[in-house]
mmCIF file of C-alpha atoms in Angstrom:
data_model
loop_
_atom_site.group_PDB
_atom_site.id
_atom_site.type_symbol
_atom_site.label_atom_id
_atom_site.label_comp_id
_atom_site.label_asym_id
_atom_site.label_seq_id
_atom_site.Cartn_x
_atom_site.Cartn_y
_atom_site.Cartn_z
ATOM 1 C CA MET A 37 -3.351 7.908 -22.920
ATOM 2 C CA THR A 38 -3.282 6.405 -19.587
ATOM 3 C CA GLN A 39 -5.425 7.833 -16.976
ATOM 4 C CA LEU A 40 -4.150 8.902 -13.516
ATOM 5 C CA THR A 41 -6.179 7.517 -10.094
ATOM 6 C CA VAL A 42 -5.998 8.465 -7.362
ATOM 7 C CA HIS A 43 -6.535 7.041 -3.674
ATOM 8 C CA THR A 44 -5.518 8.472 -0.555
ATOM 9 C CA HIS A 45 -5.775 7.451 2.790
ATOM 10 C CA ALA A 46 -4.797 9.195 6.707
ATOM 11 C CA THR A 47 -1.689 7.356 8.664
ATOM 12 C CA PRO A 48 -0.767 8.786 12.085
ATOM 13 C CA ALA A 49 1.890 11.576 10.221
ATOM 14 C CA GLY A 50 -0.840 12.950 8.148
ATOM 15 C CA PRO A 51 -2.904 11.727 4.925
ATOM 16 C CA VAL A 52 -1.183 10.279 1.354
ATOM 17 C CA ILE A 53 -2.042 10.125 -1.500
ATOM 18 C CA GLU A 54 -1.470 7.822 -4.511
ATOM 19 C CA LEU A 55 -0.612 8.970 -7.600
ATOM 20 C CA THR A 56 -1.213 5.963 -10.380
ATOM 21 C CA GLY A 57 -0.763 6.139 -14.522
ATOM 22 C CA GLU A 58 -0.272 10.364 -16.116
ATOM 23 C CA LEU A 59 0.101 13.690 -14.111
ATOM 24 C CA ASP A 60 -0.213 15.856 -16.512
ATOM 25 C CA ASN A 61 -1.878 19.140 -18.588
ATOM 26 C CA ASN A 62 -5.848 17.088 -18.604
ATOM 27 C CA SER A 63 -5.041 15.434 -14.561
ATOM 28 C CA ALA A 64 -3.292 18.091 -12.090
ATOM 29 C CA PRO A 65 -6.399 20.182 -12.021
ATOM 30 C CA ASP A 66 -7.886 16.562 -10.172
ATOM 31 C CA VAL A 67 -4.666 16.320 -8.001
ATOM 32 C CA ARG A 68 -5.123 20.078 -7.154
ATOM 33 C CA ALA A 69 -8.862 20.619 -6.554
ATOM 34 C CA LEU A 70 -8.613 17.615 -3.577
ATOM 35 C CA LEU A 71 -6.009 18.914 -2.057
ATOM 36 C CA PRO A 72 -7.897 22.068 0.677
ATOM 37 C CA GLY A 73 -10.143 18.940 0.968
ATOM 38 C CA LEU A 74 -7.956 17.481 2.457
ATOM 39 C CA THR A 75 -7.242 16.935 6.731
ATOM 40 C CA LEU A 76 -3.706 17.935 7.210
ATOM 41 C CA GLN A 77 -3.441 19.340 11.313
ATOM 42 C CA ALA A 78 0.359 21.515 12.151
ATOM 43 C CA GLY A 79 3.614 18.991 12.554
ATOM 44 C CA GLN A 80 2.088 16.473 10.010
ATOM 45 C CA GLN A 81 3.368 15.371 6.897
ATOM 46 C CA LEU A 82 1.868 14.602 4.188
ATOM 47 C CA VAL A 83 3.581 11.863 1.861
ATOM 48 C CA ILE A 84 2.938 11.985 -2.234
ATOM 49 C CA ASP A 85 3.061 8.238 -3.567
ATOM 50 C CA LEU A 86 4.259 8.552 -6.765
ATOM 51 C CA THR A 87 4.861 4.755 -7.540
ATOM 52 C CA GLY A 88 2.361 4.314 -9.967
ATOM 53 C CA ILE A 89 3.290 7.491 -11.944
ATOM 54 C CA THR A 90 4.114 6.337 -16.010
ATOM 55 C CA PHE A 91 4.304 9.999 -16.221
ATOM 56 C CA CYS A 92 4.627 13.729 -15.299
ATOM 57 C CA ASP A 93 4.921 16.881 -17.065
ATOM 58 C CA SER A 94 5.238 20.062 -16.122
ATOM 59 C CA SER A 95 1.922 20.446 -15.103
ATOM 60 C CA GLY A 96 2.427 17.796 -13.422
ATOM 61 C CA ILE A 97 5.485 19.595 -11.527
ATOM 62 C CA THR A 98 3.614 22.657 -10.651
ATOM 63 C CA VAL A 99 0.858 20.077 -8.741
ATOM 64 C CA LEU A 100 3.327 19.191 -7.045
ATOM 65 C CA ILE A 101 4.273 22.855 -5.310
ATOM 66 C CA ALA A 102 0.690 23.472 -4.822
ATOM 67 C CA ALA A 103 1.155 20.085 -2.424
ATOM 68 C CA ARG A 104 3.832 21.417 -0.704
ATOM 69 C CA ASN A 105 3.237 25.353 0.048
ATOM 70 C CA HIS A 106 -0.836 23.901 0.433
ATOM 71 C CA ALA A 107 1.370 21.448 3.552
ATOM 72 C CA LEU A 108 3.452 24.198 4.168
ATOM 73 C CA ALA A 109 -0.128 26.863 5.102
ATOM 74 C CA ALA A 110 -1.657 23.815 7.169
ATOM 75 C CA GLN A 111 2.619 24.067 9.069
ATOM 76 C CA ALA A 112 2.732 20.878 8.000
ATOM 77 C CA ASP A 113 5.802 19.148 6.455
ATOM 78 C CA ILE A 114 5.586 17.308 2.986
ATOM 79 C CA ALA A 115 7.239 14.527 1.644
ATOM 80 C CA LEU A 116 7.607 12.407 -1.721
ATOM 81 C CA ALA A 117 8.003 8.385 -1.858
ATOM 82 C CA ALA A 118 8.977 6.704 -4.927
ATOM 83 C CA VAL A 119 10.052 9.031 -7.051
ATOM 84 C CA PRO A 120 10.796 7.689 -9.968
ATOM 85 C CA ASP A 121 13.760 8.544 -12.275
ATOM 86 C CA ARG A 122 12.889 10.411 -14.554
ATOM 87 C CA VAL A 123 10.504 12.463 -12.689
ATOM 88 C CA SER A 124 13.649 12.995 -10.639
ATOM 89 C CA ARG A 125 16.378 13.779 -13.054
ATOM 90 C CA ILE A 126 14.053 16.993 -13.718
ATOM 91 C CA PHE A 127 14.000 17.422 -10.047
ATOM 92 C CA HIS A 128 17.439 18.088 -10.482
ATOM 93 C CA ILE A 129 18.294 19.828 -13.231
ATOM 94 C CA VAL A 130 15.408 22.184 -12.213
ATOM 95 C CA GLY A 131 16.352 22.431 -8.488
ATOM 96 C CA LEU A 132 13.502 20.844 -7.495
ATOM 97 C CA ALA A 133 15.421 17.679 -5.491
ATOM 98 C CA HIS A 134 16.242 20.041 -2.336
ATOM 99 C CA VAL A 135 12.430 21.786 -1.900
ATOM 100 C CA PHE A 136 10.932 17.993 -1.998
ATOM 101 C CA PRO A 137 12.093 15.420 1.139
ATOM 102 C CA THR A 138 12.088 11.906 -0.761
ATOM 103 C CA HIS A 139 12.416 8.201 0.199
ATOM 104 C CA PRO A 140 11.976 5.105 -1.461
ATOM 105 C CA THR A 141 8.341 4.090 -0.466
ATOM 106 C CA ALA A 142 5.349 5.664 1.733
ATOM 107 C CA GLN A 143 6.197 4.036 4.890
ATOM 108 C CA ALA A 144 9.455 5.180 4.859
ATOM 109 C CA ALA A 145 8.235 8.917 4.692
ATOM 110 C CA GLU A 146 6.273 8.041 7.889
ATOM 111 C CA ALA A 147 8.798 6.379 9.719
ATOM 112 C CA ALA A 148 10.465 9.393 8.715
ATOM 113 C CA TRP A 149 8.267 11.829 10.294
ATOM 114 C CA THR A 150 9.005 13.085 13.224
ATOM 115 C CA PRO A 151 5.497 13.983 15.951
ATOM 116 C CA PRO A 152 6.082 17.740 16.753
ATOM 117 C CA THR A 153 6.911 17.720 20.672
ATOM 118 C CA VAL A 154 4.597 19.098 23.077
ATOM 119 C CA PRO A 155 5.363 22.218 25.373
ATOM 120 C CA LYS A 156 5.167 20.903 28.365
ATOM 121 C CA ASP A 157 3.877 23.780 31.371
#
């Protein structure tokens, strides 16, 4: 069993969560537990970078949905980066491909983010 390593960092677009290893029943609760502590402002974007994911089961997909719900509750967006083919295939099968915007890299996700416009008085 490969453990999951989680790194977070802030960008102007919002927080990025980098996951490496197995996102499964054993590790998904740890990822879910860090969500409330993320600084996520309205209009920002939460990026989950899956570059290093070697395995993702239904618990992993559930935690990605929880991250999406967390972002939406903060009036923010979410994007996935570097989704492995095997995970992308599952997303298509279960209908989540249209729920999560995806980008080839976390940097591409940040570049695609559009800052919210501030209404002029």
